[in-house]
Amino acid sequence: EDKVVQSPLSLVVHEGDTVTLNCSYEVTNFRSLLWYKQEKKAPTFLFMLTSSGIEKKSGRLSSILDKKELFSILNITATQTGDSAIYLCAVIMIKAAGNKLTFGGGTRVLVKP
Amino acid sequence: ETGVTQSPTHLIKTRGQQVTLRCSSQSGHNTVSWYQQALGQGPQFIFQYYREEENGRGNFPPRFSGLQFPNYSSELNVNALELDDSALYLCASSLYPGGDFPSGNTIYFGEGSWLTVV
């Protein structure tokens, strides 16, 4: 069965800290891995990763994919209280119906002032 | 703003009742997917519609059904509601069922509908 697992489940940090979130997957016909930030309701798109070893960067956020070891990490540097959210990773498989996303359980991040 | 709107935003239903949730996809998007997100969990794929036809289904019973209309808006219907159906229901729209990223086929989520079954 296709599986996407995120760790840790939750973490609490202080402003300025660096956070590393993990996403491992066991799926057939992997195509891409996506990271989303969910603050209240709608997940908002952060990154899409398809190739191994190529870092994607957006401001203080960065992400990389390892297709050999089947995982991805999302880094947030110099955290701010506005980074408090649930971070979701999701996998798209080639065989999947259209754009079906298989999500992990999410990591809840709380950044304290 | 993703251009994907869902209604209602919150609703409370009694066990055994039926509910209809609605989604208007972003202009021009012909594919709509529905996800169920229980508290503390990641979203789970329910089904997807492409050009008014079901195009894939997750592990949900038949009492979860859907429709897509010619304008690509969509409905999710749940019959015989159970307490475990309480969740955030998310609608996501995209342009093609399996297009290329990041050439324009991005998946946009709506704000969701919170369903509480009592």
mmCIF file of C-alpha atoms in Angstrom:
data_model
loop_
_atom_site.group_PDB
_atom_site.id
_atom_site.type_symbol
_atom_site.label_atom_id
_atom_site.label_comp_id
_atom_site.label_asym_id
_atom_site.label_seq_id
_atom_site.Cartn_x
_atom_site.Cartn_y
_atom_site.Cartn_z
ATOM 1 C CA GLU A 1 0.000 0.000 0.000
ATOM 2 C CA ASP A 2 1.251 3.483 -0.864
ATOM 3 C CA LYS A 3 2.440 5.336 2.201
ATOM 4 C CA VAL A 4 3.656 8.849 3.046
ATOM 5 C CA VAL A 5 4.965 9.458 6.570
ATOM 6 C CA GLN A 6 5.939 12.782 8.103
ATOM 7 C CA SER A 7 8.018 13.414 11.179
ATOM 8 C CA PRO A 8 7.984 14.798 13.722
ATOM 9 C CA LEU A 9 4.254 14.985 14.396
ATOM 10 C CA SER A 10 4.706 18.353 16.033
ATOM 11 C CA LEU A 11 7.367 20.658 17.350
ATOM 12 C CA VAL A 12 7.677 23.885 19.242
ATOM 13 C CA VAL A 13 10.533 26.298 18.529
ATOM 14 C CA HIS A 14 11.398 29.905 19.272
ATOM 15 C CA GLU A 15 11.713 32.690 16.773
ATOM 16 C CA GLY A 16 15.043 32.565 14.996
ATOM 17 C CA ASP A 17 15.431 28.802 15.310
ATOM 18 C CA THR A 18 15.885 26.514 12.291
ATOM 19 C CA VAL A 19 13.362 23.764 11.664
ATOM 20 C CA THR A 20 13.820 20.596 9.615
ATOM 21 C CA LEU A 21 10.766 18.580 8.645
ATOM 22 C CA ASN A 22 10.924 15.094 7.190
ATOM 23 C CA CYS A 23 8.753 13.269 4.690
ATOM 24 C CA SER A 24 9.396 9.663 3.693
ATOM 25 C CA TYR A 25 7.420 7.738 1.130
ATOM 26 C CA GLU A 26 6.875 4.239 -0.130
ATOM 27 C CA VAL A 27 4.855 4.437 -3.324
ATOM 28 C CA THR A 28 4.816 2.832 -6.735
ATOM 29 C CA ASN A 29 5.506 4.896 -9.856
ATOM 30 C CA PHE A 30 6.601 8.050 -8.020
ATOM 31 C CA ARG A 31 6.312 11.222 -10.073
ATOM 32 C CA SER A 32 6.601 14.234 -7.769
ATOM 33 C CA LEU A 33 6.527 15.294 -4.137
ATOM 34 C CA LEU A 34 4.833 18.483 -3.042
ATOM 35 C CA TRP A 35 5.023 20.512 0.146
ATOM 36 C CA TYR A 36 2.090 22.574 1.400
ATOM 37 C CA LYS A 37 1.583 24.975 4.302
ATOM 38 C CA GLN A 38 -1.816 24.848 5.997
ATOM 39 C CA GLU A 39 -2.525 27.693 8.389
ATOM 40 C CA LYS A 40 -6.276 27.606 8.754
ATOM 41 C CA LYS A 41 -8.013 25.715 6.023
ATOM 42 C CA ALA A 42 -6.715 25.761 2.444
ATOM 43 C CA PRO A 43 -3.263 24.212 1.965
ATOM 44 C CA THR A 44 -1.028 26.645 0.110
ATOM 45 C CA PHE A 45 1.603 25.362 -2.297
ATOM 46 C CA LEU A 46 5.260 25.679 -1.309
ATOM 47 C CA PHE A 47 7.387 23.427 -3.492
ATOM 48 C CA MET A 48 7.220 20.653 -6.028
ATOM 49 C CA LEU A 49 10.177 18.274 -6.264
ATOM 50 C CA THR A 50 10.676 15.818 -9.082
ATOM 51 C CA SER A 51 14.427 15.355 -9.400
ATOM 52 C CA SER A 52 16.796 14.097 -6.751
ATOM 53 C CA GLY A 53 19.384 16.389 -5.192
ATOM 54 C CA ILE A 54 18.141 19.683 -6.590
ATOM 55 C CA GLU A 55 17.345 22.132 -3.819
ATOM 56 C CA LYS A 56 14.299 24.341 -4.212
ATOM 57 C CA LYS A 57 14.469 27.611 -2.321
ATOM 58 C CA SER A 58 11.991 30.353 -1.529
ATOM 59 C CA GLY A 59 13.095 32.953 0.975
ATOM 60 C CA ARG A 60 13.768 31.218 4.272
ATOM 61 C CA LEU A 61 12.275 27.939 3.083
ATOM 62 C CA SER A 62 14.115 25.266 1.164
ATOM 63 C CA SER A 63 13.477 21.675 0.247
ATOM 64 C CA ILE A 64 15.292 18.765 -1.318
ATOM 65 C CA LEU A 65 14.372 15.291 -2.517
ATOM 66 C CA ASP A 66 16.334 12.039 -2.250
ATOM 67 C CA LYS A 67 14.774 9.492 -4.618
ATOM 68 C CA LYS A 68 17.246 6.788 -3.654
ATOM 69 C CA GLU A 69 16.430 6.905 0.055
ATOM 70 C CA LEU A 70 12.816 7.929 -0.646
ATOM 71 C CA PHE A 71 12.522 11.040 1.465
ATOM 72 C CA SER A 72 12.364 14.790 1.348
ATOM 73 C CA ILE A 73 13.176 17.486 3.883
ATOM 74 C CA LEU A 74 11.773 20.956 4.296
ATOM 75 C CA ASN A 75 13.953 23.493 6.081
ATOM 76 C CA ILE A 76 12.816 26.763 7.563
ATOM 77 C CA THR A 77 15.567 29.079 8.762
ATOM 78 C CA ALA A 78 15.217 32.109 11.051
ATOM 79 C CA THR A 79 11.695 31.066 11.954
ATOM 80 C CA GLN A 80 9.011 33.666 12.616
ATOM 81 C CA THR A 81 5.671 33.361 14.399
ATOM 82 C CA GLY A 82 4.016 33.515 10.980
ATOM 83 C CA ASP A 83 5.618 30.165 10.157
ATOM 84 C CA SER A 84 3.329 28.506 12.700
ATOM 85 C CA ALA A 85 1.220 26.088 10.675
ATOM 86 C CA ILE A 86 0.742 22.494 9.663
ATOM 87 C CA TYR A 87 3.187 21.456 6.950
ATOM 88 C CA LEU A 88 1.936 18.747 4.625
ATOM 89 C CA CYS A 89 3.834 16.708 2.101
ATOM 90 C CA ALA A 90 2.074 14.849 -0.674
ATOM 91 C CA VAL A 91 3.115 12.508 -3.432
ATOM 92 C CA ILE A 92 1.787 12.263 -6.973
ATOM 93 C CA MET A 93 2.171 8.899 -8.644
ATOM 94 C CA ILE A 94 2.258 8.333 -12.382
ATOM 95 C CA LYS A 95 -0.474 5.714 -12.234
ATOM 96 C CA ALA A 96 -2.745 7.897 -10.105
ATOM 97 C CA ALA A 97 -5.994 9.298 -11.374
ATOM 98 C CA GLY A 98 -5.166 12.724 -12.645
ATOM 99 C CA ASN A 99 -3.687 14.860 -9.927
ATOM 100 C CA LYS A 100 -4.537 12.639 -6.993
ATOM 101 C CA LEU A 101 -2.353 13.582 -4.039
ATOM 102 C CA THR A 102 -1.413 11.077 -1.346
ATOM 103 C CA PHE A 103 -0.720 13.097 1.793
ATOM 104 C CA GLY A 104 1.262 12.425 4.906
ATOM 105 C CA GLY A 105 -0.215 13.167 8.304
ATOM 106 C CA GLY A 106 1.403 16.583 8.540
ATOM 107 C CA THR A 107 3.798 18.212 10.991
ATOM 108 C CA ARG A 108 2.398 20.907 13.270
ATOM 109 C CA VAL A 109 4.932 23.668 13.862
ATOM 110 C CA LEU A 110 4.487 26.265 16.590
ATOM 111 C CA VAL A 111 6.925 29.171 16.646
ATOM 112 C CA LYS A 112 6.955 31.080 19.930
ATOM 113 C CA PRO A 113 8.071 34.693 20.163
ATOM 114 C CA GLU B 1 -6.941 33.752 -3.151
ATOM 115 C CA THR B 2 -6.958 30.603 -5.263
ATOM 116 C CA GLY B 3 -10.180 31.237 -7.140
ATOM 117 C CA VAL B 4 -11.659 28.040 -5.713
ATOM 118 C CA THR B 5 -14.740 28.663 -3.586
ATOM 119 C CA GLN B 6 -16.550 26.208 -1.375
ATOM 120 C CA SER B 7 -19.864 26.348 0.419
ATOM 121 C CA PRO B 8 -21.030 26.163 3.066
ATOM 122 C CA THR B 9 -18.037 26.998 5.253
ATOM 123 C CA HIS B 10 -19.450 25.309 8.351
ATOM 124 C CA LEU B 11 -22.398 23.048 8.969
ATOM 125 C CA ILE B 12 -23.728 20.716 11.608
ATOM 126 C CA LYS B 13 -25.726 17.621 10.712
ATOM 127 C CA THR B 14 -27.283 14.798 12.638
ATOM 128 C CA ARG B 15 -26.200 11.191 12.224
ATOM 129 C CA GLY B 16 -28.152 9.529 9.424
ATOM 130 C CA GLN B 17 -28.808 12.740 7.537
ATOM 131 C CA GLN B 18 -27.513 13.636 4.091
ATOM 132 C CA VAL B 19 -25.276 16.560 3.142
ATOM 133 C CA THR B 20 -24.269 18.308 -0.078
ATOM 134 C CA LEU B 21 -21.098 20.351 -0.305
ATOM 135 C CA ARG B 22 -20.338 22.601 -3.259
ATOM 136 C CA CYS B 23 -17.218 23.744 -5.031
ATOM 137 C CA SER B 24 -16.621 26.274 -7.777
ATOM 138 C CA SER B 25 -13.304 25.616 -9.448
ATOM 139 C CA GLN B 26 -10.917 28.236 -10.710
ATOM 140 C CA SER B 27 -11.907 29.624 -14.094
ATOM 141 C CA GLY B 28 -10.870 27.263 -16.863
ATOM 142 C CA HIS B 29 -9.990 24.368 -14.564
ATOM 143 C CA ASN B 30 -11.677 21.183 -15.778
ATOM 144 C CA THR B 31 -10.582 18.801 -13.006
ATOM 145 C CA VAL B 32 -11.906 18.795 -9.459
ATOM 146 C CA SER B 33 -10.794 16.548 -6.605
ATOM 147 C CA TRP B 34 -12.320 16.168 -3.161
ATOM 148 C CA TYR B 35 -10.403 15.405 0.021
ATOM 149 C CA GLN B 36 -11.475 14.623 3.578
ATOM 150 C CA GLN B 37 -9.245 15.917 6.377
ATOM 151 C CA ALA B 38 -10.070 14.663 9.852
ATOM 152 C CA LEU B 39 -8.730 16.612 12.804
ATOM 153 C CA GLY B 40 -5.006 16.044 13.256
ATOM 154 C CA GLN B 41 -4.602 14.124 10.010
ATOM 155 C CA GLY B 42 -3.568 14.795 6.441
ATOM 156 C CA PRO B 43 -6.164 15.071 3.679
ATOM 157 C CA GLN B 44 -7.431 11.794 2.214
ATOM 158 C CA PHE B 45 -8.429 11.557 -1.454
ATOM 159 C CA ILE B 46 -12.131 10.864 -1.947
ATOM 160 C CA PHE B 47 -12.540 11.111 -5.733
ATOM 161 C CA GLN B 48 -11.792 13.224 -8.768
ATOM 162 C CA TYR B 49 -13.931 14.480 -11.645
ATOM 163 C CA TYR B 50 -12.660 15.359 -15.090
ATOM 164 C CA ARG B 51 -15.054 16.820 -17.643
ATOM 165 C CA GLU B 52 -18.104 15.593 -15.715
ATOM 166 C CA GLU B 53 -16.877 11.997 -15.343
ATOM 167 C CA GLU B 54 -15.454 10.332 -12.234
ATOM 168 C CA ASN B 55 -11.735 9.861 -12.883
ATOM 169 C CA GLY B 56 -10.493 7.968 -9.846
ATOM 170 C CA ARG B 57 -11.723 7.157 -6.370
ATOM 171 C CA GLY B 58 -10.097 6.619 -2.998
ATOM 172 C CA ASN B 59 -11.101 4.188 -0.251
ATOM 173 C CA PHE B 60 -14.455 5.724 0.564
ATOM 174 C CA PRO B 61 -17.803 3.890 0.623
ATOM 175 C CA PRO B 62 -20.473 4.450 -2.046
ATOM 176 C CA ARG B 63 -22.451 6.753 0.239
ATOM 177 C CA PHE B 64 -19.848 9.339 -0.793
ATOM 178 C CA SER B 65 -20.842 10.442 -4.272
ATOM 179 C CA GLY B 66 -20.205 13.395 -6.517
ATOM 180 C CA LEU B 67 -21.115 15.354 -9.562
ATOM 181 C CA GLN B 68 -19.380 17.736 -11.878
ATOM 182 C CA PHE B 69 -21.388 20.178 -13.952
ATOM 183 C CA PRO B 70 -20.731 21.555 -17.454
ATOM 184 C CA ASN B 71 -19.229 24.707 -15.913
ATOM 185 C CA TYR B 72 -16.846 22.375 -13.994
ATOM 186 C CA SER B 73 -18.267 23.214 -10.595
ATOM 187 C CA SER B 74 -18.764 20.169 -8.417
ATOM 188 C CA GLU B 75 -20.785 18.704 -5.567
ATOM 189 C CA LEU B 76 -19.907 16.160 -2.930
ATOM 190 C CA ASN B 77 -22.844 14.270 -1.470
ATOM 191 C CA VAL B 78 -22.650 12.135 1.642
ATOM 192 C CA ASN B 79 -25.604 9.963 2.628
ATOM 193 C CA ALA B 80 -26.348 8.285 5.950
ATOM 194 C CA LEU B 81 -23.915 10.492 7.830
ATOM 195 C CA GLU B 82 -21.807 8.882 10.547
ATOM 196 C CA LEU B 83 -19.987 10.559 13.417
ATOM 197 C CA ASP B 84 -16.631 9.743 11.774
ATOM 198 C CA ASP B 85 -17.631 11.831 8.762
ATOM 199 C CA SER B 86 -16.932 14.921 10.855
ATOM 200 C CA ALA B 87 -14.014 16.585 9.054
ATOM 201 C CA LEU B 88 -12.835 19.407 6.850
ATOM 202 C CA TYR B 89 -13.762 18.693 3.231
ATOM 203 C CA LEU B 90 -11.410 20.263 0.731
ATOM 204 C CA CYS B 91 -11.975 20.786 -2.952
ATOM 205 C CA ALA B 92 -9.005 21.151 -5.312
ATOM 206 C CA SER B 93 -9.103 22.205 -8.943
ATOM 207 C CA SER B 94 -6.572 21.921 -11.733
ATOM 208 C CA LEU B 95 -6.444 22.337 -15.481
ATOM 209 C CA TYR B 96 -5.745 18.791 -16.710
ATOM 210 C CA PRO B 97 -5.926 15.440 -15.015
ATOM 211 C CA GLY B 98 -2.228 14.751 -15.466
ATOM 212 C CA GLY B 99 -0.507 17.781 -16.797
ATOM 213 C CA ASP B 100 3.067 18.897 -16.409
ATOM 214 C CA PHE B 101 4.393 20.817 -13.452
ATOM 215 C CA PRO B 102 5.308 23.652 -13.297
ATOM 216 C CA SER B 103 4.133 24.532 -16.776
ATOM 217 C CA GLY B 104 0.854 25.731 -15.382
ATOM 218 C CA ASN B 105 -0.937 22.718 -14.044
ATOM 219 C CA THR B 106 -1.004 23.626 -10.388
ATOM 220 C CA ILE B 107 -3.513 22.281 -7.923
ATOM 221 C CA TYR B 108 -5.512 24.974 -6.135
ATOM 222 C CA PHE B 109 -7.360 24.276 -2.909
ATOM 223 C CA GLY B 110 -10.490 25.941 -1.645
ATOM 224 C CA GLU B 111 -10.972 27.044 1.969
ATOM 225 C CA GLY B 112 -12.936 23.916 2.750
ATOM 226 C CA SER B 113 -16.218 23.050 4.404
ATOM 227 C CA TRP B 114 -16.200 22.068 8.067
ATOM 228 C CA LEU B 115 -18.760 19.317 8.663
ATOM 229 C CA THR B 116 -19.712 18.291 12.177
ATOM 230 C CA VAL B 117 -21.942 15.247 12.605
ATOM 231 C CA VAL B 118 -23.655 14.933 15.986
#
